[in-house]
Amino acid sequence: MIEFYEVSKTYLNGVTALRDVTITIAKGEFVFVVGLSGAGKSTLARLVYREELPTKGYVFVNGVNLARLKPRAVPYLRRNIGVVFQDFKLLPRKTAYENVAFALRVTGASPREIARRVPACLELVGLGGKGDAYPDELSGGEQQRTALARAIANHPLVLVADEPTGNLDPTTSWDIVRLLLEVNQRGTTVLMATHAKHIVDAVRRRVITLDKGLVVSDKLRGGYGDGGERAWAQGLSASLSARP
Amino acid sequence: MGAGSFRVIVGEALTGIRRNGLMSVVSSTTVAVSLFVLAVFLLVGLNVDHMARVIESGLEVRLYLAEDLEPVDVEVLKIQVAALDGVTDVTYVSAEEALETLRQQLGEDAELLEGVEEMNPLSDSLRVSTKGPAWVDAVAASAGRLPGVADVGYTHDLAQRLLKLTTSVRVGGLVLVGLMVLATILVISNTVRLTILARGEEVYIMKLVGATNWLIRWPFLFEGLFFGLAGALLASLAAWQAYYWAVNGIYTTISFIPVLPVYPLAWRLGLVLLALGATIGALGSSISLRRFLRV
């Protein structure tokens, strides 16, 4: 479903966020991407929904090479990818219901379909009665649920969650993770970038560890620190080889 | 674009205007104020041009006729003069009429003319109106060569000075109005840009959920159009009222100053302002939007 082949990403300001990343994520997988701040987690996520293009290498989503995708085709790609962020990114002047409905409206869904689908999504994330509330009237957890409802409204193939629990307390975080697992159960491939150790250790799913842009470990039923020593060693060798 | 997208676009635009409350009021007011200032400049400029025209049309060439002309010769001469390049009107003024005019001009000093009335020293003449000061020299020269014309009277210096004055007033006015148009465009498009800047995050989110550029652009375009039109409407009404008062004031106090009548000028000015407001609003918003659409 998601394939990275020797992907490197260097931003215009000279910062290299990813180095030679090669990973394959199959349809229906649930994958954690962990690492310290600046390890490249967010860049990896942004490459999936094509906010960024790789400097080197190829990214495939659902068999499509994103670098070859014409700009006008990008919106259609994104309708198959749900995104959830640390800061929720809800439209402030729209109610929770309208935020979810907007994702459907841009796809040209009929009003009848929207009226059927939006309440179902809000119900699924446990916000059945809060549709009329504006984002600033909702708690952090509720805002993230709204964002999640919006992300799944289009039945996406892939759900990318970039630190979705970063602004939430532990209990609320668990609610969100449980919802992500449920979405995954229904067949959506989920990619969650995080540094919430307790969640990663408890869920025991595939864990990809990044350090300074390198993949230092990739374990099928991993924990947060699994790549620790190797990460240190590889980081050291990388910094040594980078020297003239 | 299908009917469905159109409904989405119009709905988005209306919601945007409604929920953008204060920003909408600020934008429309800015548009209104700048267009009103522009309207004042335009009105002053048009009136100065009008005054220049009135003054210029008062500049004429006098052809003094030879004593022995028959009425038929005068008629022929009139036709010949009227056919000259730059001539707009030819009027015959008899010596008696000229004397009468002179008497009126002298007013209380008319007694100076007593005694001369018996043997009128003035001669018959043709009063020739030209297209403007630029034509006076040429008309005077060619008319002077026609048979039956004894003398040509016109003030060369006055014509040239007037021409210089009206030309520089016109050029200056045009430059000023041009600068004002530019300033208005900049102010309005900057206002629109700020309202969009404040909503950059919104555009980003729209892009992330897979909205096409046009689906994002149209609502903003309609919003810009709406602000532009609303502001222009306010400016038109204000300019119309202001001009109405100004013209009435001038008519009742300094009526010798020629001003353009309120109608149809007010309608035309209103149309120009509306067109300008709508164009700048719509264009400004879609141009400002471009940098956000590259996500």
Coordinates of C-alpha atoms in Angstrom, one line a residue:
Chain A
M1 CA 0.0 0.0 0.0
I2 CA 2.9 2.4 0.9
E3 CA 6.3 1.8 -0.5
F4 CA 9.5 3.9 0.0
Y5 CA 12.5 3.1 -2.2
E6 CA 15.8 4.7 -1.1
V7 CA 14.0 7.9 -0.2
S8 CA 16.0 10.9 0.9
K9 CA 14.5 14.3 1.6
T10 CA 16.5 17.5 2.0
Y11 CA 14.6 20.7 2.5
L12 CA 15.4 24.0 0.8
N13 CA 17.1 25.2 4.0
G14 CA 19.6 22.4 3.7
V15 CA 18.2 20.2 6.5
T16 CA 18.2 16.5 5.5
A17 CA 15.2 14.9 7.2
L18 CA 15.3 11.4 5.6
R19 CA 18.2 9.4 4.3
D20 CA 17.8 6.3 2.0
V21 CA 14.6 5.1 3.6
T22 CA 13.3 1.9 2.2
I23 CA 10.1 0.5 3.7
T24 CA 7.1 -1.4 2.5
I25 CA 3.8 -1.2 4.4
A26 CA 1.2 -3.7 3.2
K27 CA -2.5 -3.1 2.9
G28 CA -4.3 -3.4 6.3
E29 CA -1.1 -3.0 8.4
F30 CA -0.9 -0.8 11.5
V31 CA 2.5 0.8 11.8
F32 CA 4.1 3.0 14.4
V33 CA 6.8 5.4 13.3
V34 CA 8.9 6.4 16.3
G35 CA 11.9 8.5 17.0
L36 CA 13.1 11.7 18.7
S37 CA 11.9 15.1 17.5
G38 CA 13.6 15.8 14.3
A39 CA 14.2 12.2 13.4
G40 CA 12.1 12.5 10.3
K41 CA 8.7 11.1 11.4
S42 CA 6.7 14.1 10.1
T43 CA 8.6 14.2 6.9
L44 CA 7.8 10.6 6.3
A45 CA 4.1 11.3 6.9
R46 CA 4.2 14.3 4.6
L47 CA 5.7 12.3 1.8
V48 CA 2.8 9.8 2.0
Y49 CA 0.1 12.4 1.5
R50 CA 2.3 14.3 -0.9
E51 CA 2.7 17.6 0.9
E52 CA 6.4 17.0 0.1
L53 CA 8.1 15.2 -2.7
P54 CA 11.3 13.2 -2.1
T55 CA 14.6 14.7 -3.1
K56 CA 15.8 11.3 -4.1
G57 CA 14.1 7.9 -4.4
Y58 CA 10.5 7.0 -5.0
V59 CA 7.3 6.9 -2.9
F60 CA 4.4 4.7 -4.1
V61 CA 0.9 4.9 -2.6
N62 CA -1.6 2.3 -3.8
G63 CA 0.8 1.6 -6.7
V64 CA 1.0 5.3 -7.8
N65 CA 4.4 6.9 -8.0
L66 CA 3.7 10.3 -6.3
A67 CA 6.5 12.1 -8.0
R68 CA 4.9 11.3 -11.3
L69 CA 1.5 12.5 -10.1
K70 CA 0.3 15.7 -11.9
P71 CA -0.5 18.5 -9.4
R72 CA -4.1 18.5 -10.5
A73 CA -4.4 14.8 -9.6
V74 CA -3.1 15.4 -6.1
P75 CA -6.6 16.2 -4.6
Y76 CA -7.9 12.9 -5.8
L77 CA -5.0 11.1 -4.2
R78 CA -5.7 12.9 -0.9
R79 CA -9.3 11.8 -0.9
N80 CA -7.9 8.2 -0.4
I81 CA -5.7 9.3 2.4
G82 CA -7.1 10.5 5.8
V83 CA -4.8 12.7 7.8
V84 CA -4.8 13.5 11.5
F85 CA -2.5 16.0 13.2
Q86 CA -1.2 16.9 16.6
D87 CA -3.0 20.3 16.4
F88 CA -6.2 18.8 14.9
K89 CA -6.4 21.3 12.0
L90 CA -10.1 21.7 12.1
L91 CA -11.7 24.5 10.1
P92 CA -12.4 27.1 12.9
R93 CA -15.5 28.6 11.3
K94 CA -17.2 25.3 10.8
T95 CA -19.1 23.1 13.3
A96 CA -17.9 19.6 13.9
Y97 CA -20.6 18.3 11.6
E98 CA -19.6 20.8 8.8
N99 CA -15.9 19.9 9.2
V100 CA -16.7 16.2 8.5
A101 CA -19.2 17.1 5.8
F102 CA -16.6 19.3 4.1
A103 CA -14.3 16.4 3.4
L104 CA -17.3 14.6 1.7
R105 CA -18.5 17.7 -0.1
V106 CA -15.2 18.3 -1.9
T107 CA -15.5 14.8 -3.3
G108 CA -18.8 15.8 -4.9
A109 CA -20.9 13.5 -2.6
S110 CA -24.6 14.0 -2.8
P111 CA -26.4 15.9 0.1
R112 CA -28.2 12.6 0.8
E113 CA -25.0 10.7 1.2
I114 CA -23.5 13.4 3.3
A115 CA -26.6 13.5 5.6
R116 CA -26.2 9.7 6.0
R117 CA -22.4 9.5 6.3
V118 CA -21.5 12.4 8.6
P119 CA -23.7 11.3 11.6
A120 CA -22.3 7.8 11.2
C121 CA -18.7 9.0 11.3
L122 CA -19.4 11.2 14.3
E123 CA -21.2 8.3 16.0
L124 CA -18.2 6.0 15.4
V125 CA -15.8 8.4 17.2
G126 CA -18.3 8.9 20.0
L127 CA -19.4 12.5 19.2
G128 CA -23.0 11.6 18.3
G129 CA -24.4 14.7 20.1
K130 CA -21.7 17.3 19.5
G131 CA -22.2 17.9 15.8
D132 CA -23.3 21.5 16.2
A133 CA -20.4 22.6 18.3
Y134 CA -17.6 24.7 16.9
P135 CA -14.0 23.5 17.4
D136 CA -13.3 26.1 20.2
E137 CA -16.3 24.7 22.1
L138 CA -14.8 21.2 22.1
S139 CA -12.2 19.7 24.4
G140 CA -8.8 18.6 22.8
G141 CA -9.9 15.0 22.8
E142 CA -13.2 15.9 21.1
Q143 CA -11.5 18.0 18.5
Q144 CA -9.2 15.1 17.7
R145 CA -12.2 12.8 17.4
T146 CA -13.7 15.2 15.0
A147 CA -10.5 15.3 13.0
L148 CA -10.6 11.5 13.0
A149 CA -14.2 11.4 11.9
R150 CA -13.2 13.8 9.0
A151 CA -10.2 11.6 8.1
I152 CA -12.3 8.4 7.8
A153 CA -15.4 10.0 6.1
N154 CA -14.2 9.1 2.6
H155 CA -13.4 5.5 3.5
P156 CA -9.7 6.1 2.9
L157 CA -7.2 3.4 2.0
V158 CA -4.6 4.9 4.2
L159 CA -4.8 6.9 7.5
V160 CA -1.8 9.0 8.3
A161 CA -1.7 10.2 11.9
D162 CA 1.2 12.6 12.8
E163 CA 1.5 12.7 16.6
P164 CA -2.2 12.5 17.0
T165 CA -1.9 12.2 20.8
G166 CA 0.8 14.9 21.2
N167 CA -1.6 17.4 22.7
L168 CA -3.8 15.0 24.7
D169 CA -3.7 13.6 28.2
P170 CA -2.9 9.8 28.6
T171 CA -6.6 8.7 29.0
T172 CA -7.8 10.7 26.0
S173 CA -4.8 9.5 24.0
W174 CA -5.8 5.9 24.6
D175 CA -9.3 6.7 23.3
I176 CA -7.8 8.0 20.1
V177 CA -5.5 5.0 19.7
R178 CA -8.4 2.6 20.3
L179 CA -10.3 4.4 17.5
L180 CA -7.3 4.2 15.2
L181 CA -7.1 0.5 15.9
E182 CA -10.8 0.1 15.2
V183 CA -10.4 2.0 11.9
N184 CA -7.5 -0.4 11.1
Q185 CA -9.7 -3.4 11.9
R186 CA -12.1 -2.2 9.2
G187 CA -9.4 -2.5 6.7
T188 CA -7.7 0.9 6.5
T189 CA -3.9 0.9 6.6
V190 CA -2.8 3.1 9.5
L191 CA 0.5 4.9 9.8
M192 CA 1.0 6.6 13.2
A193 CA 4.0 8.8 13.9
T194 CA 4.4 9.2 17.7
H195 CA 6.8 9.3 20.6
A196 CA 4.3 8.1 23.1
K197 CA 6.3 5.2 24.5
H198 CA 3.6 3.7 26.7
I199 CA 1.2 3.4 23.8
V200 CA 3.8 1.8 21.4
D201 CA 4.9 -0.7 24.1
A202 CA 1.4 -1.7 25.0
V203 CA -0.1 -2.1 21.5
R204 CA 2.7 -4.3 20.2
R205 CA 2.4 -3.6 16.5
R206 CA 5.0 -3.1 13.8
V207 CA 7.4 -0.3 14.9
I208 CA 9.7 1.6 12.5
T209 CA 12.3 3.6 14.4
L210 CA 13.9 6.6 12.8
D211 CA 17.0 8.3 14.0
K212 CA 18.4 11.4 12.2
G213 CA 16.5 10.4 9.1
L214 CA 17.7 6.8 9.0
V215 CA 15.6 3.7 9.6
V216 CA 17.4 2.1 12.5
S217 CA 14.9 -0.7 13.3
D218 CA 11.8 -2.2 11.8
K219 CA 10.2 -4.8 14.1
L220 CA 6.9 -6.6 13.5
R221 CA 5.8 -6.7 17.2
G222 CA 8.1 -4.1 18.6
G223 CA 8.5 -1.8 21.5
Y224 CA 9.6 1.8 21.7
G225 CA 13.3 1.4 22.6
D226 CA 13.9 -1.7 20.4
G227 CA 16.2 0.1 18.0
G228 CA 18.1 1.9 20.7
E229 CA 21.6 0.6 20.6
R230 CA 21.6 0.1 16.8
A231 CA 20.3 3.6 16.4
W232 CA 23.1 4.9 18.4
A233 CA 25.7 3.0 16.4
Q234 CA 24.2 3.9 13.1
G235 CA 23.9 7.5 14.1
L236 CA 27.5 7.5 15.1
S237 CA 28.7 5.9 11.9
A238 CA 26.5 8.3 9.9
S239 CA 28.0 11.3 11.6
L240 CA 31.5 9.9 11.1
S241 CA 31.0 9.2 7.4
A242 CA 29.6 12.6 6.9
R243 CA 32.9 14.1 8.0
P244 CA 35.3 14.9 5.2
Chain B
M1 CA -18.2 22.2 -13.1
G2 CA -21.4 20.4 -12.2
A3 CA -24.4 21.8 -10.4
G4 CA -23.2 20.0 -7.3
S5 CA -19.9 21.8 -7.1
F6 CA -21.7 25.1 -7.9
R7 CA -23.9 24.6 -4.9
V8 CA -20.9 23.8 -2.7
I9 CA -19.0 26.9 -4.0
V10 CA -21.9 29.3 -3.4
G11 CA -22.6 27.8 0.0
E12 CA -19.0 28.1 1.0
A13 CA -18.8 31.8 -0.1
L14 CA -22.0 32.7 1.8
T15 CA -20.8 30.9 5.0
G16 CA -17.4 32.6 4.6
I17 CA -18.9 36.1 4.4
R18 CA -21.3 35.5 7.3
R19 CA -18.8 33.9 9.7
N20 CA -16.0 36.2 8.7
G21 CA -18.0 39.1 10.3
L22 CA -15.6 41.8 11.3
M23 CA -13.1 41.0 8.5
S24 CA -15.9 41.4 6.0
V25 CA -16.9 44.8 7.4
V26 CA -13.3 46.0 7.5
S27 CA -12.7 44.9 3.9
S28 CA -15.8 46.5 2.5
T29 CA -15.1 49.7 4.4
T30 CA -11.6 49.9 3.1
V31 CA -12.8 49.3 -0.5
A32 CA -15.5 52.0 0.0
V33 CA -13.2 54.6 1.4
S34 CA -10.5 54.1 -1.3
L35 CA -13.1 54.1 -4.1
F36 CA -14.7 57.2 -2.6
V37 CA -11.4 59.1 -2.6
L38 CA -10.9 58.0 -6.2
A39 CA -14.4 59.2 -7.1
V40 CA -13.6 62.6 -5.6
F41 CA -10.5 62.9 -7.7
L42 CA -12.3 61.8 -10.8
L43 CA -15.1 64.3 -10.3
V44 CA -12.7 67.2 -9.7
G45 CA -10.7 66.1 -12.7
L46 CA -13.7 65.8 -15.0
N47 CA -14.9 69.2 -13.9
V48 CA -11.5 70.9 -14.4
D49 CA -11.5 69.4 -17.9
H50 CA -15.0 70.7 -18.4
M51 CA -13.9 74.2 -17.3
A52 CA -10.9 74.1 -19.6
R53 CA -13.3 73.2 -22.5
V54 CA -15.6 76.0 -21.7
I55 CA -12.8 78.5 -21.5
E56 CA -11.3 77.2 -24.7
S57 CA -14.6 77.4 -26.6
G58 CA -14.8 81.1 -25.6
L59 CA -11.6 81.7 -27.6
E60 CA -12.6 82.9 -31.0
V61 CA -11.3 84.6 -34.2
R62 CA -12.8 87.8 -35.3
L63 CA -12.9 88.5 -39.1
Y64 CA -13.5 92.2 -39.8
L65 CA -15.2 92.6 -43.2
A66 CA -14.4 95.0 -45.9
E67 CA -16.9 98.0 -46.1
D68 CA -18.3 97.3 -49.5
L69 CA -19.5 93.7 -49.2
E70 CA -22.9 92.7 -50.5
P71 CA -25.0 90.4 -48.3
V72 CA -24.4 87.7 -50.9
D73 CA -20.7 88.1 -50.5
V74 CA -21.0 87.8 -46.8
E75 CA -23.0 84.5 -47.2
V76 CA -20.3 83.1 -49.5
L77 CA -17.6 84.1 -47.1
K78 CA -19.4 82.5 -44.2
I79 CA -19.5 79.2 -46.1
Q80 CA -15.9 79.5 -47.1
V81 CA -14.9 80.1 -43.5
A82 CA -17.0 77.3 -42.1
A83 CA -15.3 74.9 -44.5
L84 CA -11.9 75.7 -43.0
D85 CA -10.2 73.1 -40.8
G86 CA -10.8 73.5 -37.1
V87 CA -13.8 75.8 -37.4
T88 CA -16.9 74.8 -35.5
D89 CA -19.2 77.8 -35.8
V90 CA -19.5 81.1 -37.8
T91 CA -21.8 83.9 -36.7
Y92 CA -22.4 87.2 -38.5
V93 CA -22.2 90.2 -36.2
S94 CA -23.4 93.5 -37.8
A95 CA -21.7 96.8 -36.8
E96 CA -24.9 97.8 -34.9
E97 CA -24.9 94.7 -32.9
A98 CA -21.2 95.1 -32.1
L99 CA -21.9 98.6 -30.8
E100 CA -24.8 97.4 -28.7
T101 CA -22.6 94.8 -27.1
L102 CA -19.9 97.4 -26.5
R103 CA -22.4 99.6 -24.8
Q104 CA -23.5 96.8 -22.5
Q105 CA -20.0 96.0 -21.7
L106 CA -19.2 99.6 -20.8
G107 CA -22.3 99.7 -18.6
E108 CA -22.2 103.0 -16.6
D109 CA -19.5 104.4 -18.9
A110 CA -21.8 104.0 -21.9
E111 CA -22.0 107.8 -22.2
L112 CA -18.6 107.7 -23.7
L113 CA -20.2 106.4 -26.8
E114 CA -22.6 109.4 -27.1
G115 CA -22.0 111.1 -30.4
V116 CA -20.3 108.2 -32.0
E117 CA -23.7 106.4 -32.4
E118 CA -24.5 108.6 -35.5
M119 CA -21.5 107.4 -37.4
N120 CA -20.7 103.9 -36.1
P121 CA -16.9 103.4 -36.2
L122 CA -17.2 99.6 -35.9
S123 CA -17.4 97.3 -38.9
D124 CA -19.4 94.2 -39.6
S125 CA -17.6 91.1 -38.6
L126 CA -17.8 87.3 -38.5
R127 CA -17.3 85.6 -35.1
V128 CA -15.5 82.3 -35.7
S129 CA -15.4 79.5 -33.0
T130 CA -12.7 77.0 -33.3
K131 CA -12.1 73.5 -32.0
G132 CA -9.6 74.9 -29.5
P133 CA -6.6 77.1 -28.9
A134 CA -4.4 74.8 -31.1
W135 CA -6.5 75.7 -34.2
V136 CA -6.7 79.5 -33.7
D137 CA -3.4 80.4 -35.4
A138 CA -4.2 78.3 -38.5
V139 CA -7.7 79.5 -38.8
A140 CA -6.7 83.1 -38.5
A141 CA -4.0 82.7 -41.1
S142 CA -6.2 81.0 -43.7
A143 CA -9.2 83.2 -43.1
G144 CA -7.1 86.3 -43.4
R145 CA -6.3 85.4 -47.0
L146 CA -9.9 85.1 -48.0
P147 CA -11.2 88.0 -50.2
G148 CA -13.6 90.3 -48.3
V149 CA -11.7 90.0 -45.0
A150 CA -10.2 93.3 -44.1
D151 CA -8.6 92.4 -40.9
V152 CA -8.2 89.5 -38.5
G153 CA -8.5 89.9 -34.7
Y154 CA -7.4 87.4 -32.2
T155 CA -5.0 87.2 -29.3
H156 CA -2.2 84.9 -30.3
D157 CA -0.5 85.1 -26.9
L158 CA -3.7 84.4 -25.0
A159 CA -4.5 81.4 -27.2
Q160 CA -1.0 80.0 -26.6
R161 CA -1.0 80.6 -22.9
L162 CA -4.5 79.1 -22.5
L163 CA -3.4 76.1 -24.5
K164 CA -0.4 75.6 -22.3
L165 CA -2.5 76.0 -19.1
T166 CA -5.3 73.6 -20.1
T167 CA -2.8 71.0 -21.5
S168 CA -0.8 71.0 -18.2
V169 CA -4.0 70.9 -16.1
R170 CA -5.2 67.9 -18.2
V171 CA -1.9 66.0 -18.1
G172 CA -1.6 66.7 -14.3
G173 CA -5.2 65.6 -13.7
L174 CA -4.7 62.5 -15.7
V175 CA -1.4 61.6 -13.9
L176 CA -3.1 62.3 -10.5
V177 CA -6.2 60.1 -11.4
G178 CA -3.8 57.4 -12.7
L179 CA -1.9 57.4 -9.4
M180 CA -5.1 57.3 -7.5
V181 CA -6.4 54.3 -9.5
L182 CA -3.1 52.6 -8.8
A183 CA -3.2 53.4 -5.0
T184 CA -6.8 52.2 -4.9
I185 CA -5.9 48.9 -6.6
L186 CA -3.0 48.4 -4.2
V187 CA -5.1 49.2 -1.0
I188 CA -8.0 47.0 -2.0
S189 CA -5.9 44.1 -3.1
N190 CA -3.8 44.3 0.0
T191 CA -7.0 44.3 2.1
V192 CA -8.2 41.2 0.3
R193 CA -4.8 39.7 0.7
L194 CA -4.9 40.2 4.4
T195 CA -8.2 38.5 4.8
I196 CA -6.9 35.6 2.9
L197 CA -3.6 35.5 4.8
A198 CA -5.7 35.2 7.9
R199 CA -7.2 32.1 6.4
G200 CA -4.1 30.4 5.0
E201 CA -4.5 27.6 7.5
E202 CA -8.1 27.1 6.3
V203 CA -6.9 26.8 2.7
Y204 CA -4.2 24.3 3.8
I205 CA -6.8 22.2 5.5
M206 CA -9.1 22.3 2.4
K207 CA -6.2 21.0 0.3
L208 CA -5.4 18.2 2.8
V209 CA -8.9 16.8 2.6
G210 CA -8.6 16.7 -1.2
A211 CA -10.3 19.9 -2.4
T212 CA -9.4 20.9 -5.9
N213 CA -7.9 24.3 -6.4
W214 CA -11.0 25.6 -8.2
L215 CA -13.3 24.4 -5.4
I216 CA -11.1 26.5 -3.0
R217 CA -10.7 29.4 -5.4
W218 CA -14.3 30.1 -6.4
P219 CA -15.7 30.8 -2.9
F220 CA -12.8 33.2 -2.2
L221 CA -13.4 34.8 -5.6
F222 CA -17.0 35.3 -4.8
E223 CA -16.2 36.7 -1.4
G224 CA -13.8 39.2 -3.0
L225 CA -16.4 40.1 -5.6
F226 CA -18.9 40.6 -2.8
F227 CA -16.6 42.9 -0.8
G228 CA -15.6 44.8 -3.9
L229 CA -19.3 45.3 -4.9
A230 CA -20.4 46.2 -1.4
G231 CA -17.6 48.7 -1.0
A232 CA -18.2 50.2 -4.5
L233 CA -21.9 50.6 -3.8
L234 CA -21.2 52.5 -0.6
A235 CA -18.6 54.7 -2.4
S236 CA -21.0 55.4 -5.3
L237 CA -23.8 56.5 -3.0
A238 CA -21.5 58.7 -1.0
A239 CA -19.9 60.2 -4.1
W240 CA -23.3 60.8 -5.6
Q241 CA -24.6 62.6 -2.5
A242 CA -21.4 64.6 -2.1
Y243 CA -21.4 65.7 -5.7
Y244 CA -25.1 66.6 -5.5
W245 CA -24.5 68.9 -2.6
A246 CA -21.4 70.4 -4.1
V247 CA -23.1 71.2 -7.4
N248 CA -26.1 72.7 -5.7
G249 CA -23.8 74.8 -3.5
I250 CA -21.9 76.1 -6.6
Y251 CA -25.1 76.9 -8.5
T252 CA -26.4 79.0 -5.6
T253 CA -23.3 80.8 -4.7
I254 CA -20.6 81.0 -7.4
S255 CA -22.8 80.1 -10.4
F256 CA -20.4 81.5 -12.9
I257 CA -18.1 78.5 -12.5
P258 CA -19.1 75.9 -15.0
V259 CA -19.7 72.5 -13.4
L260 CA -20.9 69.2 -15.0
P261 CA -24.5 68.4 -14.2
V262 CA -25.1 65.6 -11.6
Y263 CA -26.9 63.4 -14.1
P264 CA -25.9 61.3 -16.1
L265 CA -22.4 61.8 -14.5
A266 CA -23.5 60.1 -11.2
W267 CA -24.8 57.0 -13.0
R268 CA -21.6 56.6 -15.1
L269 CA -19.3 57.2 -12.1
G270 CA -21.3 54.6 -10.1
L271 CA -20.9 52.0 -12.9
V272 CA -17.2 52.7 -13.2
L273 CA -16.8 52.3 -9.4
L274 CA -18.8 49.1 -9.3
A275 CA -16.9 47.6 -12.2
L276 CA -13.6 48.6 -10.6
G277 CA -14.6 47.3 -7.1
A278 CA -15.8 43.9 -8.5
T279 CA -12.7 43.4 -10.7
I280 CA -10.2 44.3 -8.0
G281 CA -12.0 42.3 -5.4
A282 CA -12.3 39.1 -7.5
L283 CA -8.8 39.4 -9.1
G284 CA -7.2 40.4 -5.8
S285 CA -8.5 37.4 -3.9
S286 CA -7.7 34.9 -6.6
I287 CA -4.1 36.2 -7.1
S288 CA -3.5 36.4 -3.3
L289 CA -4.7 32.8 -3.1
R290 CA -2.2 31.4 -5.5
R291 CA 0.7 31.0 -3.0
F292 CA -1.5 29.0 -0.6
L293 CA -2.7 26.7 -3.3
R294 CA 0.8 25.3 -3.9
V295 CA 0.6 22.7 -1.2

